[in-house]
Amino acid sequence: MPYWYYDKKDLQNTPSFRDGISTETENRYRKEGARFIIDTGSKMDLGYNTVATGVVYFHRFYMFHSFKTFPRYITACCCLFLAGKVEETPKKCKDIIKVAKPLISEQKFSTFGDDPKEEVMTLERILLQTIKFDLQVEHPYGYLLKYAKCLKGDKSKLQKMVQMAWTFVNDSLCTTLCLQWEPEVIAVALMFLAGKLSKFEIVDWNGRTPKHNAWWDMFVEDITMDLLEDICHQVLDLYSPQTQQSGGDSPTENTTKQTKNEKKPPSITPPASASPVAPVVSKPVTTPLKNGGESKPEPPKMEPLRFSYPSYPGIPFAPPVYSAPPPGAMHPVPAHVPPHSVPPHSLPPTHPVPPPHPVPPSHPPPPHTVPPPHTVPPLSYREPPPSHPRFGTPVSVPPPNYFPPMPTRGPLHRPLLPGPPPRPYYPPP
């Protein structure tokens, strides 16, 4: 199976970066595509596993393709369409497009082409080949609930911490954490972050042993504080004011003004998602240095690109050529004529007789030249001719399935009856 986890240097050398898109712009495109999948799945009442699977497909797809080649919104619809079938919550392609259309502007929806359904269905084959048909994806949600059941403490505080950690897992889909770490590590790090922000300190847990320094040592080994803090900072950067500024549009779009359809739709995160935001903004957070600043060069504007496939040339029309004789050309032997009363020279020929007035092959015959259908008398079959005199009398050969009678094997067995008489055999002439 393919290995879907990359180093940070690999995440900064993606096909989009080599295609002229900066790392900061690519991260914004990933965030917008992931949020688009979450909002579309929320309006279609899809489960969190289906939405998360679609977002993971989205991130993996752009590790092999550029945002300039494949627009992010049509790719997002394709990922959600495939994730619905994988997670056994399928939705029709036309329904996904119908729900997704009001979430973006008309200019952005123009990247779907003249036939959006055909574009999504075509891109699905490219998506399957890109992710190498590795369809099963694990998410941190299951590990989050598993780890929470082993913790001890105040039930209300524990429930609040789990709810906050669940919100962080939802928001982490807008980052590339699913391309860096396993879901177990992400679940531990976000529970650690939720415990710090909710001021819930975990001091005891089920199955604790003296060798466990922290509660996560029982589930995942060799997790350092530096690793946990790095994952927490990547999630907290989503709430930073610097990352919430909207930049330019995709290289495949030329829109410059914002319409009412571009307003940010409501998030599917639980109501507790607002709780970690307030303390995070008020506290100074040390975040990794971002590429570029206010004077960063914007990528060059390009004309809208849309992938398409050449169509097969049409088959030229050729007029039909009629070469068979009309239905009345053949004269079968009537049923009332004896078998041997028709001389050989009076029998109809075996080859087809051409029509009396042949029609040029370049034009089909007019409709009035076809004779009306008539009743064909039944055909009669002649008996095989007698054997040639040179073969003499018929040879007596038993039939293929004939076996001679078996002798009796004891007093209890009665003698078998003789078999059927042999049939006359005529050697071939």
Coordinates of C-alpha atoms in Angstrom, one line a residue:
M1 CA 0.0 0.0 0.0
P2 CA 1.2 3.6 -0.7
Y3 CA 2.7 5.6 2.2
W4 CA 0.7 8.9 2.5
Y5 CA 2.8 10.8 5.0
Y6 CA 5.3 13.4 4.0
D7 CA 8.0 15.7 5.5
K8 CA 7.5 19.4 5.6
K9 CA 10.1 19.8 2.9
D10 CA 8.1 17.6 0.6
L11 CA 4.9 19.6 1.4
Q12 CA 6.8 22.7 0.2
N13 CA 7.8 21.1 -3.1
T14 CA 4.4 20.2 -4.5
P15 CA 3.4 20.3 -8.2
S16 CA 1.5 23.6 -7.5
F17 CA 4.7 25.1 -6.1
R18 CA 6.7 24.0 -9.2
D19 CA 3.9 25.5 -11.3
G20 CA 4.4 29.0 -9.9
I21 CA 2.0 29.0 -7.0
S22 CA 3.5 30.1 -3.6
T23 CA 3.3 27.9 -0.6
E24 CA 1.0 30.4 1.3
T25 CA -1.4 30.5 -1.7
E26 CA -1.5 26.8 -2.0
N27 CA -2.3 26.4 1.7
R28 CA -5.2 28.9 1.2
Y29 CA -6.4 26.9 -1.8
R30 CA -6.3 23.7 0.3
K31 CA -8.2 25.4 3.1
E32 CA -10.9 26.7 0.8
G33 CA -11.3 23.3 -0.9
A34 CA -11.6 21.6 2.4
R35 CA -14.1 24.1 3.8
F36 CA -16.1 23.7 0.6
I37 CA -16.3 19.9 1.1
I38 CA -17.3 20.4 4.7
D39 CA -20.1 22.9 3.9
T40 CA -21.4 20.8 1.0
G41 CA -21.5 17.6 3.1
S42 CA -23.2 19.5 6.0
K43 CA -26.0 20.6 3.7
M44 CA -26.5 17.1 2.3
D45 CA -26.6 15.6 5.9
L46 CA -23.5 13.5 5.3
G47 CA -21.6 12.0 8.2
Y48 CA -18.4 13.3 9.6
N49 CA -16.5 10.2 8.3
T50 CA -17.7 10.8 4.8
V51 CA -16.7 14.5 4.9
A52 CA -13.3 13.7 6.4
T53 CA -12.6 11.0 3.8
G54 CA -13.4 13.5 1.0
V55 CA -11.0 16.1 2.5
V56 CA -8.2 13.5 2.8
Y57 CA -8.7 12.5 -0.9
F58 CA -8.5 16.2 -1.7
H59 CA -5.2 16.7 0.0
R60 CA -3.7 13.6 -1.4
F61 CA -4.8 14.5 -4.9
Y62 CA -2.9 17.7 -4.9
M63 CA 0.3 16.0 -3.9
F64 CA 0.5 14.8 -7.5
H65 CA -1.4 17.5 -9.4
S66 CA -1.3 21.3 -9.6
F67 CA -4.1 23.7 -8.8
K68 CA -3.5 25.3 -12.2
T69 CA -4.4 22.1 -14.0
F70 CA -7.4 21.0 -11.8
P71 CA -9.6 23.7 -10.2
R72 CA -10.1 23.1 -6.6
Y73 CA -13.9 23.3 -6.4
I74 CA -14.6 20.7 -9.1
T75 CA -12.0 18.5 -7.4
A76 CA -13.8 18.9 -4.1
C77 CA -17.1 17.8 -5.5
C78 CA -15.4 14.8 -7.1
C79 CA -13.7 13.8 -3.8
L80 CA -17.0 14.1 -1.9
F81 CA -18.8 12.1 -4.6
L82 CA -16.2 9.3 -4.2
A83 CA -16.1 9.4 -0.4
G84 CA -19.9 9.0 -0.3
K85 CA -19.6 5.7 -2.1
V86 CA -16.7 4.5 0.0
E87 CA -18.4 5.3 3.3
E88 CA -21.7 3.7 2.1
T89 CA -23.5 7.1 2.1
P90 CA -23.7 7.6 -1.7
K91 CA -25.2 10.7 -3.2
K92 CA -26.0 11.4 -6.8
C93 CA -23.5 13.5 -8.7
K94 CA -26.2 15.9 -9.9
D95 CA -27.4 16.4 -6.3
I96 CA -23.9 17.3 -5.1
I97 CA -23.5 19.8 -7.9
K98 CA -26.9 21.3 -7.2
V99 CA -26.1 21.8 -3.5
A100 CA -22.6 23.1 -4.2
K101 CA -23.5 25.7 -6.8
P102 CA -25.0 28.3 -4.4
L103 CA -21.9 28.1 -2.2
I104 CA -19.6 29.7 -4.8
S105 CA -19.8 32.5 -7.3
E106 CA -20.9 32.1 -10.9
Q107 CA -17.3 32.9 -12.0
K108 CA -15.9 30.1 -9.9
F109 CA -18.7 27.7 -11.0
S110 CA -17.7 28.4 -14.6
T111 CA -14.7 26.1 -14.0
F112 CA -17.2 23.2 -14.0
G113 CA -17.6 23.5 -17.8
D114 CA -20.7 23.2 -19.9
D115 CA -21.5 19.7 -18.5
P116 CA -20.6 19.7 -14.8
K117 CA -21.8 16.1 -14.2
E118 CA -19.6 14.8 -17.0
E119 CA -16.6 16.8 -15.7
V120 CA -17.0 15.3 -12.2
M121 CA -17.4 11.7 -13.6
T122 CA -14.4 12.1 -15.8
L123 CA -12.3 13.5 -12.9
E124 CA -13.3 10.6 -10.7
R125 CA -11.3 8.2 -12.8
I126 CA -8.2 10.5 -12.5
L127 CA -8.8 10.7 -8.8
L128 CA -8.9 6.9 -8.4
Q129 CA -5.7 6.5 -10.3
T130 CA -4.0 9.3 -8.4
I131 CA -4.7 7.8 -4.9
K132 CA -3.8 4.4 -6.3
F133 CA -7.3 3.0 -5.4
D134 CA -6.4 3.2 -1.7
L135 CA -9.9 4.1 -0.5
Q136 CA -9.9 3.2 3.2
V137 CA -9.0 6.1 5.4
E138 CA -8.8 6.3 9.2
H139 CA -9.6 9.5 11.1
P140 CA -8.9 10.8 14.6
Y141 CA -12.5 10.7 15.7
G142 CA -12.5 7.0 16.7
Y143 CA -9.2 7.3 18.6
L144 CA -10.5 10.5 20.3
L145 CA -13.4 8.6 21.8
K146 CA -11.3 5.6 22.6
Y147 CA -8.8 7.7 24.6
A148 CA -11.4 9.7 26.4
K149 CA -13.0 6.5 27.8
C150 CA -9.8 5.7 29.6
L151 CA -9.4 9.1 31.3
K152 CA -10.5 9.8 34.9
G153 CA -11.8 13.0 36.3
D154 CA -14.8 15.3 36.5
K155 CA -17.3 14.1 33.9
S156 CA -18.5 17.5 32.9
K157 CA -15.0 18.9 32.4
L158 CA -14.0 15.7 30.5
Q159 CA -17.0 16.1 28.3
K160 CA -16.2 19.7 27.6
M161 CA -12.6 18.8 26.7
V162 CA -13.7 16.0 24.3
Q163 CA -16.1 18.4 22.6
M164 CA -13.4 21.0 22.2
A165 CA -11.0 18.3 20.9
W166 CA -13.7 17.1 18.4
T167 CA -14.0 20.7 17.1
F168 CA -10.2 20.9 16.7
V169 CA -10.3 17.7 14.7
N170 CA -12.9 19.2 12.4
D171 CA -10.9 22.3 11.8
S172 CA -7.6 20.3 11.4
L173 CA -9.0 19.1 8.1
C174 CA -8.3 22.5 6.6
T175 CA -4.6 21.9 7.2
T176 CA -2.1 19.3 5.9
L177 CA -1.9 17.4 9.2
C178 CA -3.5 14.4 7.6
L179 CA -0.4 14.3 5.2
Q180 CA 2.1 14.6 8.1
W181 CA 1.0 12.3 11.0
E182 CA -1.1 9.3 11.7
P183 CA -4.6 9.8 13.1
E184 CA -3.6 8.5 16.5
V185 CA -0.9 11.2 16.9
I186 CA -3.3 13.9 15.8
A187 CA -6.0 12.7 18.3
V188 CA -3.4 12.8 21.2
A189 CA -2.1 16.3 20.2
L190 CA -5.6 17.9 19.9
M191 CA -6.8 16.3 23.2
F192 CA -3.6 17.8 24.8
L193 CA -4.5 21.2 23.3
A194 CA -8.2 21.0 24.4
G195 CA -7.0 20.0 27.9
K196 CA -4.8 23.1 28.1
L197 CA -7.4 25.5 26.9
S198 CA -10.2 24.1 29.0
K199 CA -7.9 23.9 32.1
F200 CA -8.6 20.3 32.6
E201 CA -5.5 18.5 33.9
I202 CA -5.4 14.7 33.5
V203 CA -3.8 13.1 36.5
D204 CA -5.1 9.6 36.3
W205 CA -6.3 7.1 33.8
N206 CA -7.3 3.5 33.5
G207 CA -4.4 1.0 32.9
R208 CA -1.7 3.3 34.3
T209 CA 1.7 1.8 35.0
P210 CA 4.8 3.3 36.6
K211 CA 6.6 3.5 33.2
H212 CA 3.9 5.9 31.8
N213 CA 4.9 9.5 32.3
A214 CA 1.8 10.9 30.5
W215 CA -1.5 9.5 29.7
W216 CA -0.7 9.2 25.9
D217 CA 2.2 6.9 26.6
M218 CA -0.2 4.1 27.0
F219 CA -1.5 4.5 23.4
V220 CA 1.3 6.0 21.4
E221 CA 5.0 5.8 22.2
D222 CA 7.8 8.3 21.6
I223 CA 5.6 11.4 21.4
T224 CA 7.7 14.4 22.4
M225 CA 6.4 17.8 23.6
D226 CA 7.9 19.5 20.6
L227 CA 5.8 17.3 18.3
L228 CA 2.6 18.0 20.2
E229 CA 3.3 21.8 20.2
D230 CA 4.0 21.8 16.5
I231 CA 0.7 20.1 15.7
C232 CA -1.1 22.5 18.1
H233 CA 0.4 25.5 16.4
Q234 CA -0.7 24.4 13.0
V235 CA -4.3 24.2 14.2
L236 CA -4.1 27.4 16.1
D237 CA -2.8 29.2 13.0
L238 CA -6.3 28.7 11.5
Y239 CA -7.7 31.2 14.1
S240 CA -4.9 33.7 13.6
P241 CA -6.0 37.0 11.9
Q242 CA -3.1 36.8 9.5
T243 CA -4.4 33.6 7.9
Q244 CA -8.0 34.8 7.7
Q245 CA -7.3 37.5 5.1
S246 CA -8.6 36.5 1.7
G247 CA -6.0 36.7 -1.1
G248 CA -6.3 36.5 -4.8
D249 CA -8.4 34.0 -6.7
S250 CA -7.2 30.8 -8.2
P251 CA -5.1 31.0 -11.3
T252 CA -8.0 29.4 -13.2
E253 CA -10.3 32.3 -12.2
N254 CA -10.3 36.0 -13.1
T255 CA -12.9 37.3 -10.7
T256 CA -12.0 40.4 -8.6
K257 CA -15.2 41.4 -6.9
Q258 CA -17.0 39.6 -4.2
T259 CA -20.7 38.7 -4.6
K260 CA -23.2 37.7 -2.0
N261 CA -22.7 34.0 -2.8
E262 CA -19.1 34.3 -1.6
K263 CA -20.1 34.9 2.0
K264 CA -18.7 32.3 4.3
P265 CA -21.4 29.7 5.1
P266 CA -21.9 28.5 8.6
S267 CA -19.5 25.8 9.9
I268 CA -20.6 22.3 10.8
T269 CA -18.5 22.3 14.0
P270 CA -20.3 22.0 17.3
P271 CA -21.3 25.1 19.3
A272 CA -18.3 24.7 21.5
S273 CA -16.0 25.7 18.7
A274 CA -16.2 29.3 19.8
S275 CA -14.7 28.5 23.2
P276 CA -11.1 27.9 22.2
V277 CA -11.0 30.9 19.9
A278 CA -11.2 33.7 22.5
P279 CA -8.3 32.7 24.7
V280 CA -6.1 31.9 21.7
V281 CA -6.5 35.4 20.1
S282 CA -5.7 37.2 23.4
K283 CA -2.6 35.2 24.1
P284 CA 0.6 35.7 22.0
V285 CA 1.2 32.5 20.1
T286 CA 4.6 31.6 18.6
T287 CA 3.9 30.5 15.1
P288 CA 6.3 29.3 12.4
L289 CA 7.5 32.1 10.0
K290 CA 5.2 32.4 7.0
N291 CA 6.5 32.8 3.5
G292 CA 6.3 36.3 2.1
G293 CA 4.6 39.3 3.5
E294 CA 2.6 42.3 2.3
S295 CA 5.1 42.7 -0.5
K296 CA 4.9 39.1 -1.7
P297 CA 4.6 38.8 -5.5
E298 CA 1.2 37.5 -6.6
P299 CA 1.1 34.7 -9.1
P300 CA 0.5 35.8 -12.7
K301 CA -3.1 35.9 -13.8
M302 CA -3.9 33.4 -16.5
E303 CA -6.9 32.6 -18.6
P304 CA -9.3 30.0 -17.3
L305 CA -8.1 26.5 -18.0
R306 CA -10.2 23.5 -18.0
F307 CA -9.2 20.0 -18.7
S308 CA -10.9 18.3 -21.6
Y309 CA -10.5 15.2 -23.7
P310 CA -10.5 15.0 -27.5
S311 CA -13.7 13.4 -28.9
Y312 CA -13.7 10.7 -31.4
P313 CA -14.4 11.7 -35.0
G314 CA -17.9 10.9 -36.3
I315 CA -18.5 8.0 -38.7
P316 CA -19.3 9.3 -42.2
F317 CA -22.7 8.4 -43.6
A318 CA -22.7 5.9 -46.4
P319 CA -25.9 5.0 -48.3
P320 CA -26.9 1.3 -48.1
V321 CA -26.2 -0.9 -51.1
Y322 CA -28.8 -3.5 -51.8
S323 CA -27.3 -6.7 -53.4
A324 CA -29.7 -9.4 -52.3
P325 CA -32.5 -10.6 -54.6
P326 CA -36.1 -9.7 -53.9
P327 CA -38.1 -12.1 -51.8
G328 CA -39.9 -13.5 -54.9
A329 CA -36.7 -14.5 -56.7
M330 CA -36.4 -17.9 -55.1
H331 CA -39.0 -20.6 -56.0
P332 CA -39.1 -23.4 -53.4
V333 CA -40.5 -26.8 -54.3
P334 CA -44.2 -26.9 -53.5
A335 CA -45.3 -29.4 -50.9
H336 CA -47.7 -31.3 -53.2
V337 CA -45.0 -32.3 -55.7
P338 CA -43.5 -35.8 -55.1
P339 CA -39.9 -35.9 -54.0
H340 CA -38.4 -37.5 -57.1
S341 CA -40.7 -35.9 -59.7
V342 CA -38.8 -32.7 -60.2
P343 CA -35.8 -33.1 -62.6
P344 CA -32.5 -31.8 -61.5
H345 CA -32.3 -29.2 -64.3
S346 CA -35.6 -27.6 -63.2
L347 CA -34.5 -26.9 -59.6
P348 CA -33.8 -23.3 -58.8
P349 CA -30.1 -22.4 -58.7
T350 CA -28.3 -22.2 -55.3
H351 CA -26.7 -18.8 -56.1
P352 CA -28.9 -15.7 -55.7
V353 CA -30.6 -14.5 -58.8
P354 CA -30.0 -10.8 -59.5
P355 CA -33.1 -8.6 -59.8
P356 CA -34.5 -8.0 -63.3
H357 CA -33.7 -4.3 -63.2
P358 CA -30.5 -3.8 -61.2
V359 CA -30.3 -0.5 -59.3
P360 CA -27.0 1.5 -59.3
P361 CA -25.1 0.9 -56.0
S362 CA -24.7 4.6 -55.4
H363 CA -28.4 5.2 -54.8
P364 CA -30.9 3.0 -52.8
P365 CA -33.8 1.5 -54.7
P366 CA -37.1 3.5 -54.6
P367 CA -39.7 2.1 -52.2
H368 CA -42.1 1.0 -55.0
T369 CA -39.5 -1.5 -56.5
V370 CA -39.8 -3.8 -53.5
P371 CA -42.5 -6.4 -54.3
P372 CA -45.2 -6.9 -51.6
P373 CA -44.8 -9.8 -49.2
H374 CA -46.5 -13.1 -50.2
T375 CA -47.1 -16.4 -48.6
V376 CA -44.3 -18.8 -49.1
P377 CA -45.4 -22.5 -49.4
P378 CA -43.7 -24.9 -47.0
L379 CA -40.6 -26.7 -48.2
S380 CA -40.4 -30.4 -48.7
Y381 CA -37.3 -32.5 -48.1
R382 CA -36.3 -35.4 -50.3
E383 CA -35.3 -38.8 -49.0
P384 CA -31.6 -39.8 -49.3
P385 CA -30.7 -41.5 -52.6
P386 CA -30.2 -45.3 -52.5
S387 CA -26.8 -46.8 -52.1
H388 CA -24.5 -47.2 -55.0
P389 CA -24.4 -50.7 -56.5
R390 CA -20.7 -51.0 -56.1
F391 CA -21.1 -51.0 -52.3
G392 CA -23.2 -54.2 -52.4
T393 CA -25.4 -55.1 -49.5
P394 CA -25.6 -53.0 -46.3
V395 CA -23.1 -53.8 -43.6
S396 CA -24.5 -54.9 -40.2
V397 CA -22.9 -52.5 -37.6
P398 CA -24.4 -52.1 -34.1
P399 CA -25.4 -48.6 -33.1
P400 CA -22.9 -46.5 -31.1
N401 CA -24.6 -47.0 -27.7
Y402 CA -25.3 -50.8 -28.2
F403 CA -23.6 -53.3 -25.9
P404 CA -24.0 -57.1 -26.1
P405 CA -25.8 -58.7 -23.2
M406 CA -23.7 -59.5 -20.2
P407 CA -23.5 -63.2 -19.0
T408 CA -25.1 -64.2 -15.8
R409 CA -22.9 -64.1 -12.7
G410 CA -24.7 -66.4 -10.3
P411 CA -27.9 -68.2 -9.5
L412 CA -29.5 -65.0 -8.2
H413 CA -29.2 -63.2 -11.5
R414 CA -31.5 -63.9 -14.3
P415 CA -30.2 -63.9 -17.8
L416 CA -30.4 -60.5 -19.4
L417 CA -32.7 -60.0 -22.4
P418 CA -31.1 -59.6 -25.7
G419 CA -30.5 -56.0 -27.0
P420 CA -32.1 -54.4 -29.9
P421 CA -31.4 -55.7 -33.4
P422 CA -28.5 -54.1 -35.3
R423 CA -29.3 -51.3 -37.7
P424 CA -28.2 -51.4 -41.3
Y425 CA -25.2 -49.3 -42.0
Y426 CA -24.5 -47.6 -45.3
P427 CA -20.9 -46.7 -45.9
P428 CA -20.3 -43.2 -47.1
P429 CA -20.0 -42.9 -51.0

